[in-house]
XYZ file of C-alpha atoms in Angstrom:
515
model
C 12.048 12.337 -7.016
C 10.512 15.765 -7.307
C 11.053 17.777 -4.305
C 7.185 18.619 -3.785
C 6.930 14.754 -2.533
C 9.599 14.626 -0.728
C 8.133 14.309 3.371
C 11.146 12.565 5.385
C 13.822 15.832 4.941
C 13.683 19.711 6.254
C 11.896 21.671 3.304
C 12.278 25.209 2.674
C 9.328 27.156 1.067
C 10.315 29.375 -1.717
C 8.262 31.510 -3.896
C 8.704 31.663 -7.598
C 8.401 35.160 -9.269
C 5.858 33.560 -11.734
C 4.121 30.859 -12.863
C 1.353 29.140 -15.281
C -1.359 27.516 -13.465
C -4.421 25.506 -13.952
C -7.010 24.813 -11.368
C -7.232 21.131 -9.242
C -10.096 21.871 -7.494
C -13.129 24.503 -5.973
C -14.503 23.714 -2.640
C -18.096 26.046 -2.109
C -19.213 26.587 1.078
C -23.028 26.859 1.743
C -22.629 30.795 2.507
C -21.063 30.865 -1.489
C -17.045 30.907 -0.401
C -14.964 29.285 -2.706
C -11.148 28.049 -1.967
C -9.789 27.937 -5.831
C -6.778 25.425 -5.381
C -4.490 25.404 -8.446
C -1.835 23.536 -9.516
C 1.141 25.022 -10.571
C 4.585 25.253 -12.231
C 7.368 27.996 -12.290
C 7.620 29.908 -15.575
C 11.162 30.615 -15.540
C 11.593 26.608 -15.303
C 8.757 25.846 -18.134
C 10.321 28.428 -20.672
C 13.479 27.261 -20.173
C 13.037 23.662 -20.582
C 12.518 21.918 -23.723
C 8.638 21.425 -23.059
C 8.852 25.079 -24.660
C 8.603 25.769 -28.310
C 11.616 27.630 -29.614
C 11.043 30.344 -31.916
C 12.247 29.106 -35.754
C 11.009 25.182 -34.286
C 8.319 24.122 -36.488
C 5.366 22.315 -34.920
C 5.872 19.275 -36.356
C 9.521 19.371 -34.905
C 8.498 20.435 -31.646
C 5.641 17.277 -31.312
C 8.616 15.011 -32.111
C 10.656 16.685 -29.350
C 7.496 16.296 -26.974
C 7.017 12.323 -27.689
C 10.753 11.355 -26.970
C 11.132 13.359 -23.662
C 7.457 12.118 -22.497
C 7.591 8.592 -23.735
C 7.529 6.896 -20.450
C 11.073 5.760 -19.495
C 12.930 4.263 -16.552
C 15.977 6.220 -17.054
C 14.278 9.460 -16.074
C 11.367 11.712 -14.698
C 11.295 14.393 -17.159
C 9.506 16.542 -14.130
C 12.329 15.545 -11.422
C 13.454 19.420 -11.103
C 10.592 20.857 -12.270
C 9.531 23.902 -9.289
C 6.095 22.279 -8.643
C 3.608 24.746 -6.319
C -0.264 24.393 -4.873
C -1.866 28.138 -4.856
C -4.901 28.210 -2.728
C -6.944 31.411 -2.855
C -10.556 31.997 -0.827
C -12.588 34.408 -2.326
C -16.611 35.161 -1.287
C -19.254 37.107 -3.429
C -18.400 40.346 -1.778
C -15.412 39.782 -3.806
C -16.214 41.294 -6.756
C -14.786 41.073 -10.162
C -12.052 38.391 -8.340
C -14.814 36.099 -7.542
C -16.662 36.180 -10.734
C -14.101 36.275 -12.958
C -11.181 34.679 -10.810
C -7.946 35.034 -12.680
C -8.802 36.857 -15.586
C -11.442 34.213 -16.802
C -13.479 35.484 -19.659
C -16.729 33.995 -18.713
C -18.665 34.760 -15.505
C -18.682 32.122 -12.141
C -20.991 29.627 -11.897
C -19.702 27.893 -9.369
C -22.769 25.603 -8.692
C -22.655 24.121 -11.842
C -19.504 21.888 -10.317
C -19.900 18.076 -11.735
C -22.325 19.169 -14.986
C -21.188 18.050 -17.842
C -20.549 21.123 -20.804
C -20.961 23.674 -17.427
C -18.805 26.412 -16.476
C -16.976 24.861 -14.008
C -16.096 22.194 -16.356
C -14.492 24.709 -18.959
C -13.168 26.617 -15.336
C -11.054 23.681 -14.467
C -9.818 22.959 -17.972
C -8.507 26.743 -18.093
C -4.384 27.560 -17.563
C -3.774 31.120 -16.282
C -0.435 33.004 -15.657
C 0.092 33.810 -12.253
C 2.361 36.827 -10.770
C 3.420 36.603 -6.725
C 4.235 39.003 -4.130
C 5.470 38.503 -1.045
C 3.752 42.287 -0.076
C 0.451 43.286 -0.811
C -0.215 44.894 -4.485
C -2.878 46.875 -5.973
C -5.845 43.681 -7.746
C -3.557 41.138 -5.975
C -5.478 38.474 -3.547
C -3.877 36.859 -0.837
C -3.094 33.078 -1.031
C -0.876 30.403 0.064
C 1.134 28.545 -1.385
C 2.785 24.962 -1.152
C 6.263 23.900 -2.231
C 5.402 20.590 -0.483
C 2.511 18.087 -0.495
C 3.065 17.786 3.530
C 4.905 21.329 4.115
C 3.573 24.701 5.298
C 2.260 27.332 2.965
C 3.653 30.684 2.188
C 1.261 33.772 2.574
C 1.743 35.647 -0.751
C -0.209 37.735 -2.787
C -1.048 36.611 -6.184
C -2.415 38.160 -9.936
C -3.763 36.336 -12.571
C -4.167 36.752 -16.336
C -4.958 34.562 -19.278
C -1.320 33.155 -20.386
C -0.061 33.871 -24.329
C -1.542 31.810 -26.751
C 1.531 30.147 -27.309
C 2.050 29.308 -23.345
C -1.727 28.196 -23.705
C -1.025 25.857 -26.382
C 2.549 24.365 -25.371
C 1.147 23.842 -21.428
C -1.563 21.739 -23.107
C 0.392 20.039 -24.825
C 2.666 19.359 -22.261
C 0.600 18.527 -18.881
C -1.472 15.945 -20.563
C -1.452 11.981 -20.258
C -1.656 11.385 -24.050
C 1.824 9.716 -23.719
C 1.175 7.200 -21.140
C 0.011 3.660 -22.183
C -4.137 3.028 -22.127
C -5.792 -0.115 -21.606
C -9.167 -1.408 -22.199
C -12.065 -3.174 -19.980
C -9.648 -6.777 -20.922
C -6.624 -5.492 -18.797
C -9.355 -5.746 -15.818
C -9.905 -9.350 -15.940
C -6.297 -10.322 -15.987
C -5.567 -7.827 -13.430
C -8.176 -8.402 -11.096
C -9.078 -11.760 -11.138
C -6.872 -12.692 -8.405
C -8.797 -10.658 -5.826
C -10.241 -11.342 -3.128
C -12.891 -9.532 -1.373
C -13.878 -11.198 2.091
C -13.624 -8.327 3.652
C -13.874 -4.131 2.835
C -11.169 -1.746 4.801
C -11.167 1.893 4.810
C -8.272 2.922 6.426
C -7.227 5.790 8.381
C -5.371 8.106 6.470
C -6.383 11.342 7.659
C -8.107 13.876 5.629
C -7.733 11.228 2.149
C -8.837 8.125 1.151
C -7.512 4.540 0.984
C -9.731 1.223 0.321
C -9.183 -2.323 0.066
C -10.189 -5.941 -0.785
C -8.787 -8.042 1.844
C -8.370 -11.901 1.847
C -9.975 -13.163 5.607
C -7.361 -15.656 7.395
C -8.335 -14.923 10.982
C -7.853 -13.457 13.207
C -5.131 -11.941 10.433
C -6.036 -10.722 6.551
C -4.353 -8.937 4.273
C -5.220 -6.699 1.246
C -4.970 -7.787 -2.448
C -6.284 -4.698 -4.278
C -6.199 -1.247 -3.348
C -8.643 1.397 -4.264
C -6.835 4.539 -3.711
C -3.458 5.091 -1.530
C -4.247 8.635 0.179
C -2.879 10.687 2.564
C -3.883 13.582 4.119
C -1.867 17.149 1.834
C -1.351 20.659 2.358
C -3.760 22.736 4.304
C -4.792 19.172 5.847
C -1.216 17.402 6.218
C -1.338 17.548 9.945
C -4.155 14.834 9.592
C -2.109 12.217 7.894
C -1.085 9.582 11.061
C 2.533 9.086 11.823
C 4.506 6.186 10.084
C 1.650 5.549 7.791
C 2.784 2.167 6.208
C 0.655 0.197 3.546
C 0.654 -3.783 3.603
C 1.911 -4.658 -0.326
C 2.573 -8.363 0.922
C -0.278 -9.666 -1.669
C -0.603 -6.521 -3.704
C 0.296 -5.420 -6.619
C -1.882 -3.410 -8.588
C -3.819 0.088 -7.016
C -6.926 1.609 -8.934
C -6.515 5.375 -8.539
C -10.846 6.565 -8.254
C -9.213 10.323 -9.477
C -6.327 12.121 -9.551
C -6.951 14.676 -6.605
C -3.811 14.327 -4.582
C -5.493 12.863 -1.398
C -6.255 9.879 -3.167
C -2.282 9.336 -3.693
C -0.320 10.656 -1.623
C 0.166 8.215 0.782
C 2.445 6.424 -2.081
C 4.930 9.404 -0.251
C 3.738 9.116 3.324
C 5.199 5.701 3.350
C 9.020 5.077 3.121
C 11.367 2.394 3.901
C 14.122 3.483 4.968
C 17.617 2.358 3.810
C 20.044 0.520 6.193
C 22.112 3.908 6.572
C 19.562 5.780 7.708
C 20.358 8.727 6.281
C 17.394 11.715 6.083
C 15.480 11.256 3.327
C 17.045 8.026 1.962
C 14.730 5.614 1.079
C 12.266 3.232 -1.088
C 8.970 4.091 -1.683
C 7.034 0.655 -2.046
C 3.480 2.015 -4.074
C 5.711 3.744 -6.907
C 6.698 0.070 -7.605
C 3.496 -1.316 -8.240
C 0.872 -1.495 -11.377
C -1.573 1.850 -11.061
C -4.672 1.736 -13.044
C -6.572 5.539 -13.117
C -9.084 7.679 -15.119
C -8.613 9.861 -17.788
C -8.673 13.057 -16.589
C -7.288 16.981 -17.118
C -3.449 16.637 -16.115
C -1.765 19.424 -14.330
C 2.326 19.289 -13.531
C 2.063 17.602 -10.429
C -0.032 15.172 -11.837
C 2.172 14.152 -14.509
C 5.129 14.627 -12.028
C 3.588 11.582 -9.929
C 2.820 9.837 -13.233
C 6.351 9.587 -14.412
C 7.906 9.057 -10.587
C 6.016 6.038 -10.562
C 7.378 4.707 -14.091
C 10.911 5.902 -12.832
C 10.495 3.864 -9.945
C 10.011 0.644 -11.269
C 6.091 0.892 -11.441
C 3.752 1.120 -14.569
C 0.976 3.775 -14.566
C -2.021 2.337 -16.973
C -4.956 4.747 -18.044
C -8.194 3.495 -18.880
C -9.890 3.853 -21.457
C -12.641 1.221 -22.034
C -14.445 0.724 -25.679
C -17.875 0.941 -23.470
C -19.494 3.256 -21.182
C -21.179 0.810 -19.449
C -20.003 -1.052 -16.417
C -17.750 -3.790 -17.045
C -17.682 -6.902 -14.671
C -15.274 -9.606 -13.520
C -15.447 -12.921 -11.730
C -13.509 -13.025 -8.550
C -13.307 -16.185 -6.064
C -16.526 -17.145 -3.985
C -18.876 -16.436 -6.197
C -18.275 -12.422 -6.318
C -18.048 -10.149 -8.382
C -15.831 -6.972 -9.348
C -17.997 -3.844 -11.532
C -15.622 -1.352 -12.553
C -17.238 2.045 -14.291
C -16.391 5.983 -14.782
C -18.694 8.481 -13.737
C -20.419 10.590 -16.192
C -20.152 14.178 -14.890
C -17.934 17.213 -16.182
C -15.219 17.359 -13.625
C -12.318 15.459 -11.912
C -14.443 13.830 -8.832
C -17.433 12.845 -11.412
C -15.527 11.460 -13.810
C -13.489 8.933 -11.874
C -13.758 4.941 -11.300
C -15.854 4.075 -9.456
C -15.619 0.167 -8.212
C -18.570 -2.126 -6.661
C -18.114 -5.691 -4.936
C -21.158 -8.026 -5.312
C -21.419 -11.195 -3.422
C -23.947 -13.537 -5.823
C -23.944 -16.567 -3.318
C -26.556 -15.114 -1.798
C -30.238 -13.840 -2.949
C -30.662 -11.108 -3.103
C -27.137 -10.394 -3.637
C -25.043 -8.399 -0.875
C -23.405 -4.637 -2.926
C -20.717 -2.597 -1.570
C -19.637 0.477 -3.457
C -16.526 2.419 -3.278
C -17.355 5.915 -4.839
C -13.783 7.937 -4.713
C -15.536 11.783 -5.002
C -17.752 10.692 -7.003
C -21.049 11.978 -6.800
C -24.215 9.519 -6.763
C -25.748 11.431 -9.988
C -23.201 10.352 -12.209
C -22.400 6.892 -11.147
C -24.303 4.387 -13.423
C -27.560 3.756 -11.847
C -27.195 -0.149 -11.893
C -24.675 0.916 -8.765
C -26.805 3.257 -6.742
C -30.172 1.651 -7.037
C -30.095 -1.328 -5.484
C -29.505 -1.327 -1.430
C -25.952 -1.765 -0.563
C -24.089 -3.774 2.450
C -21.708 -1.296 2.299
C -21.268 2.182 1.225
C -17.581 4.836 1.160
C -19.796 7.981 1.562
C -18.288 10.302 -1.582
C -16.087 13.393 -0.880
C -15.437 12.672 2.598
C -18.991 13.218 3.453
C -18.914 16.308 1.696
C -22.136 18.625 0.655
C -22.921 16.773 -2.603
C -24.581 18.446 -5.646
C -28.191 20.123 -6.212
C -29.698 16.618 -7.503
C -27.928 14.056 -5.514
C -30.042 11.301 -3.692
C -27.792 8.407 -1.491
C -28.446 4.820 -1.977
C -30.542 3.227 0.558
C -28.746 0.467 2.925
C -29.047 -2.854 2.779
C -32.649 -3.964 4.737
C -31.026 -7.152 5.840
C -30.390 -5.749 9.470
C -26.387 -5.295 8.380
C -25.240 -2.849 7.167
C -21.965 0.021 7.208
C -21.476 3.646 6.049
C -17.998 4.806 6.238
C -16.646 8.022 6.269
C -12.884 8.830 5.411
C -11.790 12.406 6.610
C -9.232 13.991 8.904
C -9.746 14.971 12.436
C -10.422 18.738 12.184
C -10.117 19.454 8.524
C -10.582 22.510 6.888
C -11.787 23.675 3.624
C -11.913 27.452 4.108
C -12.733 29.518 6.661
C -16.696 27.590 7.495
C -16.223 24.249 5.742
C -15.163 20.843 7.590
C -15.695 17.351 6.067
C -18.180 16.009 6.755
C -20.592 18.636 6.506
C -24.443 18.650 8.050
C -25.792 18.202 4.460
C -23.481 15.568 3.587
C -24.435 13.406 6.407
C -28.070 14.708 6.216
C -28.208 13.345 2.326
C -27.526 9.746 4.032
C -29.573 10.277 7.266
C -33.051 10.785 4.212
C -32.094 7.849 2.530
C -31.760 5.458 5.584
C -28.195 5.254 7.171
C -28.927 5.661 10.471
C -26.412 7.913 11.684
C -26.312 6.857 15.586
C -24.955 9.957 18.098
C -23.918 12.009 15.243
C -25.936 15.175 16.234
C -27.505 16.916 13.209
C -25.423 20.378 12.976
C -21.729 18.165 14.467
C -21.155 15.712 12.372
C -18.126 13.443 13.137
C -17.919 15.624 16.437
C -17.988 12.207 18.393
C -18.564 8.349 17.642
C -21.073 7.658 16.065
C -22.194 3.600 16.516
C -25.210 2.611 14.660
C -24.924 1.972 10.281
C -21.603 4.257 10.811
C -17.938 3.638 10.773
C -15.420 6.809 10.538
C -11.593 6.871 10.303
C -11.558 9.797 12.614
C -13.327 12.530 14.933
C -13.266 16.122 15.246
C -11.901 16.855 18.729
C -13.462 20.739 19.177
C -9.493 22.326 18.945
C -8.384 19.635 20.551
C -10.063 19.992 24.238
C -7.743 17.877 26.571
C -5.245 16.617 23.859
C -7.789 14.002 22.897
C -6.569 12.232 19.773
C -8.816 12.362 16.970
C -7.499 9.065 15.428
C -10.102 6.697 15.026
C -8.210 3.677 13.412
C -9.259 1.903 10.294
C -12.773 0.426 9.714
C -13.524 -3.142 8.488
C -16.952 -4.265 6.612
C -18.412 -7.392 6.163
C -21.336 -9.042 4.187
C -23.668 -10.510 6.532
C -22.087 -9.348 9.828
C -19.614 -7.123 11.647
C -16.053 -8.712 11.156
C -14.047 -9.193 14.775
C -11.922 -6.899 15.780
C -8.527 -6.338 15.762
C -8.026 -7.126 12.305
C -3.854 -8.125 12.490
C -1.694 -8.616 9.416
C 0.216 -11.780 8.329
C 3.229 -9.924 9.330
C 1.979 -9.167 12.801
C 2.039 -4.931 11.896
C 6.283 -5.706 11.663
C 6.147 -4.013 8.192
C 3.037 -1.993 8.219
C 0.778 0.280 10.083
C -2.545 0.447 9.302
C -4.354 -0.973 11.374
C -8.177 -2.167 11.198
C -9.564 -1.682 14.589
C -13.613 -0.943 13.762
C -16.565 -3.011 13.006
């Protein structure tokens, strides 16, 4: 296992001289700050490993050389030692040439144009740049932090960017890129998820992340049999992940991944069972066993890192790739109904799957939708237009895009919003999840949002249409715990709560304690 996973031993940050970087994600704040987090791998390791193109090695040689070392294999992570890092730079428009032009990029910021298909953030996030750190402060260097750990603390360095070679250019695309892993099609979906059922809809608390599931109702006990991400709450919002987070996989064995933003996968690390001896560190990791279907999407190292540490571990990663755009549907038990569907945008979040349960015993038929990031523009309309039971607000309740309009809730009298973040996020230096126009965007379209005031939200509990994993606790006046506990949703009525499992929590730990 790559060291940037490992969470149960001491880990010591380091800093590598250099490195080739592409970008995971922008967060914009209302006021126009950006935090540019990018995802990155040491250059001394990269040009020394056989991902690189010797000089004399003809093209044709070299794309042999790349297919055997990234042919999926049990034998071996080809990333295991590979000196994985998450840079995180906040810039504003006082900025200058750093904020339009961050890293060296040719083509002035447009940072609104996040989601649009053919926009600049599209091309933004597709870019790799070569990145030069400091520990002390040079001249046209920005300050950032960076990770050596998905749940460690940052370094404060200071960082340089420039277009890399076109030869580092080419080979790093070549490289970071799931063109080796298997694909299936929209028939792999009713084999594999047939044998789900979906009584019940949990959002569990994971901190600042998400993690859904499908569970089977045997009360007063139920347990999950599909998941819909396996989060955990990473870097600059690690503290929010809860203690001994541990997943139920008694009746599951297959986990749709919405995107590959690491807070949608973490928690496959933030749950380990430890061996008999106890040792630090020493242990199994249960979710990089199992069958993970996810999107086609931009790759960066510690995406394909994660990719291949599942396949080492005894698991199969699957990406799909269906022969249709449209949404593709499959029969489940008691007359319901699984839609599975990408989004249509330009970027990671709006280009994910996107999964909708449908109860057709009743009429009108009872929706719920699980949207990943995705945002409501670029999920097929035959998901957001009719009213829904229940809804997994996008983003965290984050400020969605320019054209975005929420789907209305169900008018049946029932009905549940949930919201997945962290107690006390932060996305920069004025940005917490969820944010005033996130909620607002549901408030207009007829969640009612209960003692949520208008310019807090998630400061307290809210009651009415919505459920939340957590609250913000104001710095933590009084040691008050922000920990909310999972939610549970129903289709005609709030489920009763405590939700236990069939193992009575003995071998897991997330529980379901909201209605």
């Amino acid at each position: 296992m790559n060291r940037h996973f490992r969470k149960f031993e001491e880990m010591n940050s380091d800093l590598p001289p250099a490195g080739y970087a592409t970008v995971d994600h922008v967060e914009v704040s209302p006021r126009g700050d950006v935090i540019i987090a990018l995802d990155a791998v040491g250059s001394d390791w990269f040009e020394s490993s056989s991902f690189w193109q010797q000089d004399g090695s003809s093209d044709y040689r070299h794309q042999r050389v790349l297919e055997q070392i990234l042919t999926p294999s049990r034998r071996a992570n080809p990333f295991e030692d590979a000196s994985l890092y998450r840079v995180e730079v906040t810039l504003s428009p006082t900025d200058g040439t750093a904020y339009s032009h961050p890293f060296g990029y040719p083509h002035a910021a447009d940072y609104e144009s996040k989601g649009e298909p053919n926009g600049w953030y599209q091309s933004f996030e597709r870019a790799w740049f070569h990145l030069s750190f400091s520990k002390t402060p040079v001249p046209g260097a920005m300050p950032a932090s960076v990770y050596s750990n998905l749940f460690g603390p940052p370094t404060t360095v200071y960082v340089q960017g420039t277009m890399p070679s076109p030869k580092a250019g080419k080979l790093l695309a070549q490289t970071f890129s799931f063109a080796h892993l298997p694909t299936k099609s929209e028939g792999f979906l009713t084999s594999r998820l047939r044998r789900v059922c979906a009584d019940l809809l949990a959002v569990y608390d994971v901190g600042q992340g998400n993690c859904n599931s499908f569970l089977r109702d045997l009360a007063p006990s139920a347990f999950a049999t599909l998941y819909y991400d396996l989060g955990a709450g990473v870097y600059r919002n690690s503290f929010t992940t809860p203690a001994n987070l541990i997943f139920c996989f008694s009746q599951v064995d297959t986990v749709i991944l919405s995107h590959w933003d690491a807070d949608h996968w973490a928690g496959a690390y933030a749950m380990m069972v430890p061996t008999s001896t106890g040792a630090p560190g020493a242990g199994t990791y249960p979710a990089l066993s199992k069958t993970w279907l996810a999107p086609e999407q931009k790759a960066g190292p510690v995406h394909l890192a994660f990719a291949y540490d599942i396949v080492a571990n005894g698991g199969d990663v699957f990406i799909y790739k269906p022969s249709t755009r449209s949404p593709v549907s499959v029969n489940i038990a008691s007359s319901r109904q699984l839609t599975v569907t990408l989004g249509n945008g330009g970027d990671r979040n709006n280009t994910g799957i996107i999964l909708m349960a449908e109860d057709k015993s009743m009429f009108p038929s009872k929706r719920w939708l699980l949207t990943g990031d995705c945002d409501y523009p670029y999920i097929d309309a035959s998901q957001t237009d009719e009213p829904l039971v229940g809804l997994v607000a996008p983003h965290h309740g984050a400020t969605l895009g320019r054209r975005s309009s929420a789907p209305k809730p169900d008018n049946g009298g029932y009905c549940r919003l949930a919201y997945s973040f962290g107690s006390d996020n932060k996305h920069g230096k004025n940005t917490q999840h969820p944010t005033k126009d996130g909620a607002d965007l549901h408030r207009v379209a007829g969640w009612d949002h209960g003692a949520w005031k208008l310019n807090e939200p998630g400061d307290c509990q809210a009651g009415a249409d919505v459920l939340h994993t957590e609250r913000h606790t104001k710095a933590g006046f009084g040691g008050v715990t922000g920990q909310l506990g999972g939610v549970v949703v129903g289709w005609t009525s709030a489920p009763a709560v405590p939700i236990s499992t069939p193992c009575r929590g003995l071998s897991c730990s997330t529980p379901v304690t909201q209605a």
